[in-house]
Amino acid sequence: MAKKDQKTDMATEKDREKWMARFQVRLAMQPGVDRAVVLQAVKDVTGHCAVTGEHPRTAFGDPDAYAVQAAARLVPADRAARAKQHNAWVDALDSVQNRTGGLAGL
């Protein structure tokens, strides 16, 4: 029976790692998020889970949705707005470049 418990523990740990990896990637993709924000969010999640013994999915739900919530909580609104505006400009420039067919010299 100990062998079965060990396999279950390994599966749970692998699932926890997958949740954390997805959370970190999705968080990093949010406007205005930098390394410090990701580190703080990971610290918050791991600290909570260490104290309560909960799996991150149980405590925080879907990693994609929680990444959006964490970014909204940890990134100042003005920084997020500037990042969104910058991303819109970059997207517009990419669109123009794509429409021109990547003309030589551009």
mmCIF file of N, CA, C and O in Angstrom:
data_model
loop_
_atom_site.group_PDB
_atom_site.id
_atom_site.type_symbol
_atom_site.label_atom_id
_atom_site.label_comp_id
_atom_site.label_asym_id
_atom_site.label_seq_id
_atom_site.Cartn_x
_atom_site.Cartn_y
_atom_site.Cartn_z
ATOM 1 N N MET A 1 0.820 -1.190 0.000
ATOM 2 C CA MET A 1 0.000 0.000 0.000
ATOM 3 C C MET A 1 0.867 1.258 0.000
ATOM 4 O O MET A 1 0.489 2.275 -0.544
ATOM 5 N N ALA A 2 2.037 1.177 0.590
ATOM 6 C CA ALA A 2 2.927 2.330 0.621
ATOM 7 C C ALA A 2 3.360 2.729 -0.779
ATOM 8 O O ALA A 2 3.532 3.906 -1.071
ATOM 9 N N LYS A 3 3.517 1.734 -1.649
ATOM 10 C CA LYS A 3 3.916 2.023 -3.022
ATOM 11 C C LYS A 3 2.818 2.805 -3.752
ATOM 12 O O LYS A 3 3.096 3.731 -4.505
ATOM 13 N N LYS A 4 1.557 2.437 -3.511
ATOM 14 C CA LYS A 4 0.436 3.146 -4.124
ATOM 15 C C LYS A 4 0.369 4.577 -3.614
ATOM 16 O O LYS A 4 0.121 5.509 -4.382
ATOM 17 N N ASP A 5 0.590 4.775 -2.315
ATOM 18 C CA ASP A 5 0.592 6.123 -1.742
ATOM 19 C C ASP A 5 1.712 6.974 -2.349
ATOM 20 O O ASP A 5 1.522 8.154 -2.617
ATOM 21 N N GLN A 6 2.853 6.350 -2.594
ATOM 22 C CA GLN A 6 3.983 7.063 -3.176
ATOM 23 C C GLN A 6 3.649 7.511 -4.603
ATOM 24 O O GLN A 6 3.955 8.635 -4.991
ATOM 25 N N LYS A 7 2.992 6.622 -5.363
ATOM 26 C CA LYS A 7 2.594 6.989 -6.727
ATOM 27 C C LYS A 7 1.570 8.118 -6.702
ATOM 28 O O LYS A 7 1.619 9.029 -7.519
ATOM 29 N N THR A 8 0.634 8.060 -5.775
ATOM 30 C CA THR A 8 -0.374 9.115 -5.649
ATOM 31 C C THR A 8 0.279 10.438 -5.282
ATOM 32 O O THR A 8 -0.065 11.479 -5.842
ATOM 33 N N ASP A 9 1.231 10.400 -4.353
ATOM 34 C CA ASP A 9 1.944 11.618 -3.958
ATOM 35 C C ASP A 9 2.720 12.210 -5.130
ATOM 36 O O ASP A 9 2.736 13.425 -5.323
ATOM 37 N N MET A 10 3.342 11.340 -5.932
ATOM 38 C CA MET A 10 4.098 11.815 -7.094
ATOM 39 C C MET A 10 3.164 12.439 -8.126
ATOM 40 O O MET A 10 3.479 13.470 -8.711
ATOM 41 N N ALA A 11 2.000 11.836 -8.332
ATOM 42 C CA ALA A 11 1.029 12.371 -9.282
ATOM 43 C C ALA A 11 0.502 13.719 -8.801
ATOM 44 O O ALA A 11 0.343 14.649 -9.592
ATOM 45 N N THR A 12 0.240 13.825 -7.505
ATOM 46 C CA THR A 12 -0.240 15.089 -6.938
ATOM 47 C C THR A 12 0.823 16.172 -7.079
ATOM 48 O O THR A 12 0.509 17.309 -7.433
ATOM 49 N N GLU A 13 2.076 15.819 -6.812
ATOM 50 C CA GLU A 13 3.164 16.785 -6.928
ATOM 51 C C GLU A 13 3.349 17.227 -8.378
ATOM 52 O O GLU A 13 3.545 18.398 -8.656
ATOM 53 N N LYS A 14 3.234 16.305 -9.306
ATOM 54 C CA LYS A 14 3.356 16.643 -10.728
ATOM 55 C C LYS A 14 2.213 17.579 -11.145
ATOM 56 O O LYS A 14 2.433 18.548 -11.880
ATOM 57 N N ASP A 15 1.012 17.310 -10.670
ATOM 58 C CA ASP A 15 -0.134 18.168 -10.975
ATOM 59 C C ASP A 15 0.075 19.563 -10.388
ATOM 60 O O ASP A 15 -0.238 20.570 -11.025
ATOM 61 N N ARG A 16 0.607 19.638 -9.190
ATOM 62 C CA ARG A 16 0.897 20.929 -8.546
ATOM 63 C C ARG A 16 1.927 21.711 -9.360
ATOM 64 O O ARG A 16 1.773 22.906 -9.582
ATOM 65 N N GLU A 17 2.959 21.014 -9.831
ATOM 66 C CA GLU A 17 3.988 21.663 -10.645
ATOM 67 C C GLU A 17 3.404 22.176 -11.961
ATOM 68 O O GLU A 17 3.750 23.269 -12.407
ATOM 69 N N LYS A 18 2.524 21.383 -12.566
ATOM 70 C CA LYS A 18 1.881 21.814 -13.815
ATOM 71 C C LYS A 18 1.023 23.049 -13.582
ATOM 72 O O LYS A 18 1.018 23.983 -14.388
ATOM 73 N N TRP A 19 0.268 23.057 -12.471
ATOM 74 C CA TRP A 19 -0.570 24.212 -12.151
ATOM 75 C C TRP A 19 0.315 25.449 -11.987
ATOM 76 O O TRP A 19 0.011 26.509 -12.539
ATOM 77 N N MET A 20 1.397 25.332 -11.217
ATOM 78 C CA MET A 20 2.277 26.469 -10.965
ATOM 79 C C MET A 20 2.935 26.957 -12.252
ATOM 80 O O MET A 20 3.046 28.166 -12.465
ATOM 81 N N ALA A 21 3.359 26.042 -13.114
ATOM 82 C CA ALA A 21 3.995 26.436 -14.368
ATOM 83 C C ALA A 21 3.014 27.205 -15.249
ATOM 84 O O ALA A 21 3.347 28.259 -15.809
ATOM 85 N N ARG A 22 1.809 26.695 -15.368
ATOM 86 C CA ARG A 22 0.804 27.384 -16.189
ATOM 87 C C ARG A 22 0.471 28.754 -15.593
ATOM 88 O O ARG A 22 0.341 29.739 -16.316
ATOM 89 N N PHE A 23 0.319 28.812 -14.284
ATOM 90 C CA PHE A 23 0.036 30.069 -13.606
ATOM 91 C C PHE A 23 1.133 31.099 -13.891
ATOM 92 O O PHE A 23 0.840 32.246 -14.237
ATOM 93 N N GLN A 24 2.380 30.683 -13.774
ATOM 94 C CA GLN A 24 3.493 31.610 -13.998
ATOM 95 C C GLN A 24 3.528 32.114 -15.435
ATOM 96 O O GLN A 24 3.736 33.311 -15.678
ATOM 97 N N VAL A 25 3.309 31.226 -16.395
ATOM 98 C CA VAL A 25 3.320 31.642 -17.802
ATOM 99 C C VAL A 25 2.179 32.605 -18.077
ATOM 100 O O VAL A 25 2.365 33.664 -18.697
ATOM 101 N N ARG A 26 0.980 32.256 -17.625
ATOM 102 C CA ARG A 26 -0.175 33.126 -17.873
ATOM 103 C C ARG A 26 -0.020 34.469 -17.154
ATOM 104 O O ARG A 26 -0.418 35.505 -17.675
ATOM 105 N N LEU A 27 0.555 34.451 -15.968
ATOM 106 C CA LEU A 27 0.774 35.699 -15.238
ATOM 107 C C LEU A 27 1.774 36.581 -15.975
ATOM 108 O O LEU A 27 1.561 37.787 -16.128
ATOM 109 N N ALA A 28 2.845 35.983 -16.454
ATOM 110 C CA ALA A 28 3.876 36.745 -17.162
ATOM 111 C C ALA A 28 3.329 37.384 -18.433
ATOM 112 O O ALA A 28 3.862 38.394 -18.896
ATOM 113 N N MET A 29 2.263 36.834 -18.991
ATOM 114 C CA MET A 29 1.668 37.366 -20.214
ATOM 115 C C MET A 29 0.737 38.553 -19.953
ATOM 116 O O MET A 29 0.321 39.237 -20.894
ATOM 117 N N GLN A 30 0.420 38.815 -18.704
ATOM 118 C CA GLN A 30 -0.497 39.906 -18.376
ATOM 119 C C GLN A 30 0.211 41.253 -18.516
ATOM 120 O O GLN A 30 1.406 41.372 -18.226
ATOM 121 N N PRO A 31 -0.522 42.290 -18.951
ATOM 122 C CA PRO A 31 0.081 43.617 -19.138
ATOM 123 C C PRO A 31 0.676 44.176 -17.853
ATOM 124 O O PRO A 31 0.045 44.135 -16.796
ATOM 125 N N GLY A 32 1.923 44.659 -17.961
ATOM 126 C CA GLY A 32 2.584 45.305 -16.833
ATOM 127 C C GLY A 32 3.249 44.365 -15.853
ATOM 128 O O GLY A 32 3.878 44.813 -14.891
ATOM 129 N N VAL A 33 3.139 43.070 -16.063
ATOM 130 C CA VAL A 33 3.736 42.104 -15.132
ATOM 131 C C VAL A 33 5.226 41.985 -15.420
ATOM 132 O O VAL A 33 5.640 41.808 -16.561
ATOM 133 N N ASP A 34 6.012 42.111 -14.365
ATOM 134 C CA ASP A 34 7.454 41.928 -14.488
ATOM 135 C C ASP A 34 7.891 40.792 -13.557
ATOM 136 O O ASP A 34 7.051 40.137 -12.924
ATOM 137 N N ARG A 35 9.179 40.563 -13.505
ATOM 138 C CA ARG A 35 9.720 39.454 -12.704
ATOM 139 C C ARG A 35 9.324 39.562 -11.235
ATOM 140 O O ARG A 35 8.972 38.566 -10.603
ATOM 141 N N ALA A 36 9.360 40.762 -10.696
ATOM 142 C CA ALA A 36 9.030 40.961 -9.278
ATOM 143 C C ALA A 36 7.580 40.561 -8.990
ATOM 144 O O ALA A 36 7.292 39.965 -7.947
ATOM 145 N N VAL A 37 6.683 40.879 -9.906
ATOM 146 C CA VAL A 37 5.272 40.526 -9.727
ATOM 147 C C VAL A 37 5.109 39.008 -9.753
ATOM 148 O O VAL A 37 4.407 38.432 -8.919
ATOM 149 N N VAL A 38 5.770 38.354 -10.698
ATOM 150 C CA VAL A 38 5.676 36.892 -10.785
ATOM 151 C C VAL A 38 6.223 36.257 -9.515
ATOM 152 O O VAL A 38 5.592 35.369 -8.931
ATOM 153 N N LEU A 39 7.370 36.729 -9.061
ATOM 154 C CA LEU A 39 7.964 36.168 -7.842
ATOM 155 C C LEU A 39 7.053 36.365 -6.627
ATOM 156 O O LEU A 39 6.902 35.459 -5.806
ATOM 157 N N GLN A 40 6.458 37.546 -6.500
ATOM 158 C CA GLN A 40 5.556 37.807 -5.374
ATOM 159 C C GLN A 40 4.332 36.903 -5.436
ATOM 160 O O GLN A 40 3.911 36.338 -4.424
ATOM 161 N N ALA A 41 3.751 36.743 -6.615
ATOM 162 C CA ALA A 41 2.562 35.899 -6.761
ATOM 163 C C ALA A 41 2.886 34.433 -6.448
ATOM 164 O O ALA A 41 2.110 33.757 -5.762
ATOM 165 N N VAL A 42 4.027 33.962 -6.937
ATOM 166 C CA VAL A 42 4.434 32.581 -6.654
ATOM 167 C C VAL A 42 4.673 32.405 -5.157
ATOM 168 O O VAL A 42 4.263 31.399 -4.565
ATOM 169 N N LYS A 43 5.290 33.391 -4.548
ATOM 170 C CA LYS A 43 5.525 33.342 -3.094
ATOM 171 C C LYS A 43 4.193 33.286 -2.341
ATOM 172 O O LYS A 43 4.050 32.506 -1.391
ATOM 173 N N ASP A 44 3.226 34.076 -2.774
ATOM 174 C CA ASP A 44 1.909 34.077 -2.124
ATOM 175 C C ASP A 44 1.234 32.707 -2.238
ATOM 176 O O ASP A 44 0.703 32.188 -1.262
ATOM 177 N N VAL A 45 1.262 32.137 -3.437
ATOM 178 C CA VAL A 45 0.599 30.847 -3.666
ATOM 179 C C VAL A 45 1.306 29.739 -2.895
ATOM 180 O O VAL A 45 0.658 28.956 -2.189
ATOM 181 N N THR A 46 2.622 29.665 -3.012
ATOM 182 C CA THR A 46 3.335 28.583 -2.328
ATOM 183 C C THR A 46 3.242 28.720 -0.815
ATOM 184 O O THR A 46 3.128 27.717 -0.108
ATOM 185 N N GLY A 47 3.269 29.948 -0.327
ATOM 186 C CA GLY A 47 3.127 30.158 1.116
ATOM 187 C C GLY A 47 1.768 29.705 1.616
ATOM 188 O O GLY A 47 1.667 29.016 2.641
ATOM 189 N N HIS A 48 0.727 30.078 0.891
ATOM 190 C CA HIS A 48 -0.623 29.673 1.288
ATOM 191 C C HIS A 48 -0.750 28.147 1.287
ATOM 192 O O HIS A 48 -1.276 27.554 2.232
ATOM 193 N N CYS A 49 -0.256 27.531 0.225
ATOM 194 C CA CYS A 49 -0.380 26.075 0.102
ATOM 195 C C CYS A 49 0.458 25.341 1.150
ATOM 196 O O CYS A 49 0.063 24.285 1.646
ATOM 197 N N ALA A 50 1.607 25.913 1.505
ATOM 198 C CA ALA A 50 2.439 25.298 2.537
ATOM 199 C C ALA A 50 1.752 25.345 3.904
ATOM 200 O O ALA A 50 1.801 24.380 4.667
ATOM 201 N N VAL A 51 1.108 26.456 4.192
ATOM 202 C CA VAL A 51 0.438 26.616 5.488
ATOM 203 C C VAL A 51 -0.829 25.761 5.575
ATOM 204 O O VAL A 51 -1.072 25.104 6.583
ATOM 205 N N THR A 52 -1.619 25.767 4.505
ATOM 206 C CA THR A 52 -2.915 25.076 4.549
ATOM 207 C C THR A 52 -2.854 23.623 4.099
ATOM 208 O O THR A 52 -3.749 22.846 4.412
ATOM 209 N N GLY A 53 -1.826 23.288 3.320
ATOM 210 C CA GLY A 53 -1.739 21.940 2.769
ATOM 211 C C GLY A 53 -2.639 21.732 1.557
ATOM 212 O O GLY A 53 -2.771 20.622 1.053
ATOM 213 N N GLU A 54 -3.264 22.804 1.086
ATOM 214 C CA GLU A 54 -4.167 22.716 -0.057
ATOM 215 C C GLU A 54 -3.384 22.650 -1.365
ATOM 216 O O GLU A 54 -2.281 23.169 -1.461
ATOM 217 N N HIS A 55 -4.006 22.034 -2.339
ATOM 218 C CA HIS A 55 -3.479 22.065 -3.706
ATOM 219 C C HIS A 55 -3.820 23.444 -4.262
ATOM 220 O O HIS A 55 -4.867 24.003 -3.940
ATOM 221 N N PRO A 56 -2.952 24.026 -5.101
ATOM 222 C CA PRO A 56 -3.246 25.358 -5.634
ATOM 223 C C PRO A 56 -4.586 25.434 -6.379
ATOM 224 O O PRO A 56 -5.279 26.442 -6.305
ATOM 225 N N ARG A 57 -4.960 24.365 -7.075
ATOM 226 C CA ARG A 57 -6.238 24.383 -7.799
ATOM 227 C C ARG A 57 -7.402 24.479 -6.822
ATOM 228 O O ARG A 57 -8.379 25.174 -7.070
ATOM 229 N N THR A 58 -7.289 23.798 -5.689
ATOM 230 C CA THR A 58 -8.338 23.848 -4.671
ATOM 231 C C THR A 58 -8.415 25.247 -4.055
ATOM 232 O O THR A 58 -9.500 25.786 -3.859
ATOM 233 N N ALA A 59 -7.256 25.821 -3.789
ATOM 234 C CA ALA A 59 -7.213 27.119 -3.118
ATOM 235 C C ALA A 59 -7.520 28.288 -4.052
ATOM 236 O O ALA A 59 -8.187 29.247 -3.648
ATOM 237 N N PHE A 60 -7.040 28.216 -5.303
ATOM 238 C CA PHE A 60 -7.114 29.383 -6.187
ATOM 239 C C PHE A 60 -7.884 29.143 -7.480
ATOM 240 O O PHE A 60 -8.102 30.079 -8.239
ATOM 241 N N GLY A 61 -8.258 27.911 -7.749
ATOM 242 C CA GLY A 61 -9.025 27.616 -8.957
ATOM 243 C C GLY A 61 -8.158 27.478 -10.188
ATOM 244 O O GLY A 61 -6.999 27.076 -10.116
ATOM 245 N N ASP A 62 -8.727 27.851 -11.314
ATOM 246 C CA ASP A 62 -8.051 27.751 -12.598
ATOM 247 C C ASP A 62 -6.822 28.652 -12.633
ATOM 248 O O ASP A 62 -6.913 29.832 -12.263
ATOM 249 N N PRO A 63 -5.664 28.148 -13.075
ATOM 250 C CA PRO A 63 -4.454 28.981 -13.069
ATOM 251 C C PRO A 63 -4.547 30.185 -14.008
ATOM 252 O O PRO A 63 -3.996 31.246 -13.705
ATOM 253 N N ASP A 64 -5.257 30.042 -15.132
ATOM 254 C CA ASP A 64 -5.410 31.162 -16.065
ATOM 255 C C ASP A 64 -6.213 32.293 -15.428
ATOM 256 O O ASP A 64 -5.821 33.460 -15.489
ATOM 257 N N ALA A 65 -7.330 31.939 -14.835
ATOM 258 C CA ALA A 65 -8.183 32.944 -14.201
ATOM 259 C C ALA A 65 -7.479 33.584 -13.005
ATOM 260 O O ALA A 65 -7.566 34.808 -12.805
ATOM 261 N N TYR A 66 -6.768 32.769 -12.229
ATOM 262 C CA TYR A 66 -6.087 33.332 -11.069
ATOM 263 C C TYR A 66 -4.932 34.238 -11.490
ATOM 264 O O TYR A 66 -4.635 35.227 -10.809
ATOM 265 N N ALA A 67 -4.299 33.947 -12.621
ATOM 266 C CA ALA A 67 -3.228 34.816 -13.117
ATOM 267 C C ALA A 67 -3.769 36.209 -13.417
ATOM 268 O O ALA A 67 -3.127 37.220 -13.100
ATOM 269 N N VAL A 68 -4.946 36.280 -14.009
ATOM 270 C CA VAL A 68 -5.579 37.571 -14.305
ATOM 271 C C VAL A 68 -5.885 38.303 -12.994
ATOM 272 O O VAL A 68 -5.620 39.505 -12.864
ATOM 273 N N GLN A 69 -6.419 37.577 -12.013
ATOM 274 C CA GLN A 69 -6.742 38.183 -10.718
ATOM 275 C C GLN A 69 -5.479 38.676 -10.009
ATOM 276 O O GLN A 69 -5.467 39.778 -9.450
ATOM 277 N N ALA A 70 -4.437 37.857 -10.026
ATOM 278 C CA ALA A 70 -3.193 38.229 -9.346
ATOM 279 C C ALA A 70 -2.568 39.457 -10.001
ATOM 280 O O ALA A 70 -2.078 40.355 -9.307
ATOM 281 N N ALA A 71 -2.596 39.507 -11.326
ATOM 282 C CA ALA A 71 -2.048 40.676 -12.027
ATOM 283 C C ALA A 71 -2.834 41.927 -11.660
ATOM 284 O O ALA A 71 -2.243 42.985 -11.409
ATOM 285 N N ALA A 72 -4.139 41.821 -11.619
ATOM 286 C CA ALA A 72 -4.973 42.974 -11.267
ATOM 287 C C ALA A 72 -4.673 43.455 -9.852
ATOM 288 O O ALA A 72 -4.711 44.660 -9.577
ATOM 289 N N ARG A 73 -4.346 42.513 -8.972
ATOM 290 C CA ARG A 73 -4.059 42.859 -7.581
ATOM 291 C C ARG A 73 -2.645 43.407 -7.401
ATOM 292 O O ARG A 73 -2.427 44.321 -6.597
ATOM 293 N N LEU A 74 -1.679 42.889 -8.155
ATOM 294 C CA LEU A 74 -0.273 43.214 -7.905
ATOM 295 C C LEU A 74 0.324 44.277 -8.826
ATOM 296 O O LEU A 74 1.348 44.869 -8.492
ATOM 297 N N VAL A 75 -0.289 44.515 -9.980
ATOM 298 C CA VAL A 75 0.250 45.496 -10.927
ATOM 299 C C VAL A 75 -0.520 46.805 -10.773
ATOM 300 O O VAL A 75 -1.748 46.807 -10.869
ATOM 301 N N PRO A 76 0.195 47.917 -10.539
ATOM 302 C CA PRO A 76 -0.492 49.203 -10.458
ATOM 303 C C PRO A 76 -1.267 49.477 -11.749
ATOM 304 O O PRO A 76 -0.797 49.167 -12.848
ATOM 305 N N ALA A 77 -2.443 50.034 -11.608
ATOM 306 C CA ALA A 77 -3.337 50.259 -12.751
ATOM 307 C C ALA A 77 -2.690 51.098 -13.845
ATOM 308 O O ALA A 77 -2.854 50.809 -15.036
ATOM 309 N N ASP A 78 -1.918 52.130 -13.466
ATOM 310 C CA ASP A 78 -1.297 52.981 -14.489
ATOM 311 C C ASP A 78 -0.245 52.215 -15.287
ATOM 312 O O ASP A 78 -0.128 52.391 -16.499
ATOM 313 N N ARG A 79 0.499 51.346 -14.619
ATOM 314 C CA ARG A 79 1.504 50.545 -15.331
ATOM 315 C C ARG A 79 0.841 49.553 -16.274
ATOM 316 O O ARG A 79 1.285 49.353 -17.403
ATOM 317 N N ALA A 80 -0.235 48.937 -15.842
ATOM 318 C CA ALA A 80 -0.962 47.996 -16.698
ATOM 319 C C ALA A 80 -1.536 48.723 -17.918
ATOM 320 O O ALA A 80 -1.481 48.207 -19.038
ATOM 321 N N ALA A 81 -2.057 49.934 -17.707
ATOM 322 C CA ALA A 81 -2.624 50.707 -18.817
ATOM 323 C C ALA A 81 -1.547 51.078 -19.830
ATOM 324 O O ALA A 81 -1.770 50.991 -21.045
ATOM 325 N N ARG A 82 -0.370 51.502 -19.342
ATOM 326 C CA ARG A 82 0.735 51.821 -20.255
ATOM 327 C C ARG A 82 1.159 50.599 -21.043
ATOM 328 O O ARG A 82 1.429 50.675 -22.245
ATOM 329 N N ALA A 83 1.224 49.454 -20.397
ATOM 330 C CA ALA A 83 1.630 48.220 -21.077
ATOM 331 C C ALA A 83 0.600 47.824 -22.138
ATOM 332 O O ALA A 83 0.962 47.398 -23.231
ATOM 333 N N LYS A 84 -0.689 47.979 -21.818
ATOM 334 C CA LYS A 84 -1.729 47.672 -22.796
ATOM 335 C C LYS A 84 -1.619 48.588 -24.007
ATOM 336 O O LYS A 84 -1.755 48.148 -25.151
ATOM 337 N N GLN A 85 -1.356 49.871 -23.764
ATOM 338 C CA GLN A 85 -1.224 50.822 -24.860
ATOM 339 C C GLN A 85 -0.009 50.473 -25.723
ATOM 340 O O GLN A 85 -0.078 50.482 -26.950
ATOM 341 N N HIS A 86 1.092 50.149 -25.076
ATOM 342 C CA HIS A 86 2.301 49.753 -25.805
ATOM 343 C C HIS A 86 2.029 48.503 -26.644
ATOM 344 O O HIS A 86 2.414 48.439 -27.815
ATOM 345 N N ASN A 87 1.358 47.529 -26.059
ATOM 346 C CA ASN A 87 1.037 46.294 -26.785
ATOM 347 C C ASN A 87 0.148 46.586 -27.990
ATOM 348 O O ASN A 87 0.292 45.961 -29.041
ATOM 349 N N ALA A 88 -0.771 47.531 -27.852
ATOM 350 C CA ALA A 88 -1.649 47.883 -28.972
ATOM 351 C C ALA A 88 -0.835 48.481 -30.121
ATOM 352 O O ALA A 88 -1.082 48.173 -31.289
ATOM 353 N N TRP A 89 0.153 49.336 -29.796
ATOM 354 C CA TRP A 89 1.011 49.911 -30.834
ATOM 355 C C TRP A 89 1.826 48.826 -31.529
ATOM 356 O O TRP A 89 1.955 48.827 -32.749
ATOM 357 N N VAL A 90 2.382 47.938 -30.757
ATOM 358 C CA VAL A 90 3.184 46.855 -31.336
ATOM 359 C C VAL A 90 2.318 45.984 -32.238
ATOM 360 O O VAL A 90 2.725 45.624 -33.350
ATOM 361 N N ASP A 91 1.114 45.675 -31.789
ATOM 362 C CA ASP A 91 0.197 44.878 -32.614
ATOM 363 C C ASP A 91 -0.145 45.601 -33.910
ATOM 364 O O ASP A 91 -0.220 44.984 -34.981
ATOM 365 N N ALA A 92 -0.364 46.908 -33.835
ATOM 366 C CA ALA A 92 -0.688 47.688 -35.027
ATOM 367 C C ALA A 92 0.480 47.686 -36.014
ATOM 368 O O ALA A 92 0.290 47.523 -37.225
ATOM 369 N N LEU A 93 1.691 47.849 -35.504
ATOM 370 C CA LEU A 93 2.863 47.815 -36.373
ATOM 371 C C LEU A 93 3.048 46.439 -37.012
ATOM 372 O O LEU A 93 3.383 46.336 -38.199
ATOM 373 N N ASP A 94 2.830 45.392 -36.240
ATOM 374 C CA ASP A 94 2.908 44.033 -36.786
ATOM 375 C C ASP A 94 1.874 43.842 -37.891
ATOM 376 O O ASP A 94 2.158 43.220 -38.920
ATOM 377 N N SER A 95 0.697 44.376 -37.690
ATOM 378 C CA SER A 95 -0.367 44.246 -38.679
ATOM 379 C C SER A 95 0.021 44.933 -39.982
ATOM 380 O O SER A 95 -0.181 44.391 -41.069
ATOM 381 N N VAL A 96 0.585 46.131 -39.862
ATOM 382 C CA VAL A 96 1.022 46.857 -41.052
ATOM 383 C C VAL A 96 2.110 46.074 -41.773
ATOM 384 O O VAL A 96 2.092 45.927 -42.998
ATOM 385 N N GLN A 97 3.048 45.564 -41.017
ATOM 386 C CA GLN A 97 4.144 44.789 -41.618
ATOM 387 C C GLN A 97 3.603 43.539 -42.309
ATOM 388 O O GLN A 97 4.037 43.202 -43.396
ATOM 389 N N ASN A 98 2.654 42.875 -41.694
ATOM 390 C CA ASN A 98 2.071 41.685 -42.302
ATOM 391 C C ASN A 98 1.330 42.016 -43.595
ATOM 392 O O ASN A 98 1.389 41.255 -44.557
ATOM 393 N N ARG A 99 0.636 43.156 -43.607
ATOM 394 C CA ARG A 99 -0.108 43.557 -44.815
ATOM 395 C C ARG A 99 0.824 43.951 -45.952
ATOM 396 O O ARG A 99 0.483 43.787 -47.111
ATOM 397 N N THR A 100 1.990 44.476 -45.622
ATOM 398 C CA THR A 100 2.929 44.858 -46.672
ATOM 399 C C THR A 100 3.722 43.657 -47.172
ATOM 400 O O THR A 100 4.485 43.777 -48.108
ATOM 401 N N GLY A 101 3.520 42.530 -46.561
ATOM 402 C CA GLY A 101 4.194 41.309 -46.989
ATOM 403 C C GLY A 101 5.661 41.283 -46.629
ATOM 404 O O GLY A 101 6.440 40.595 -47.269
ATOM 405 N N GLY A 102 6.029 42.020 -45.593
ATOM 406 C CA GLY A 102 7.424 42.014 -45.168
ATOM 407 C C GLY A 102 8.348 42.537 -46.247
ATOM 408 O O GLY A 102 9.305 41.887 -46.634
ATOM 409 N N LEU A 103 8.030 43.711 -46.778
ATOM 410 C CA LEU A 103 8.836 44.305 -47.847
ATOM 411 C C LEU A 103 10.306 44.330 -47.460
ATOM 412 O O LEU A 103 10.655 44.580 -46.312
ATOM 413 N N ALA A 104 11.143 44.091 -48.434
ATOM 414 C CA ALA A 104 12.585 44.083 -48.181
ATOM 415 C C ALA A 104 13.013 45.441 -47.635
ATOM 416 O O ALA A 104 12.603 46.482 -48.124
ATOM 417 N N GLY A 105 13.854 45.397 -46.649
ATOM 418 C CA GLY A 105 14.380 46.624 -46.055
ATOM 419 C C GLY A 105 13.563 47.151 -44.907
ATOM 420 O O GLY A 105 13.940 48.126 -44.284
ATOM 421 N N LEU A 106 12.421 46.547 -44.593
ATOM 422 C CA LEU A 106 11.603 47.002 -43.466
ATOM 423 C C LEU A 106 11.843 46.158 -42.269
ATOM 424 O O LEU A 106 12.094 45.048 -42.275
#
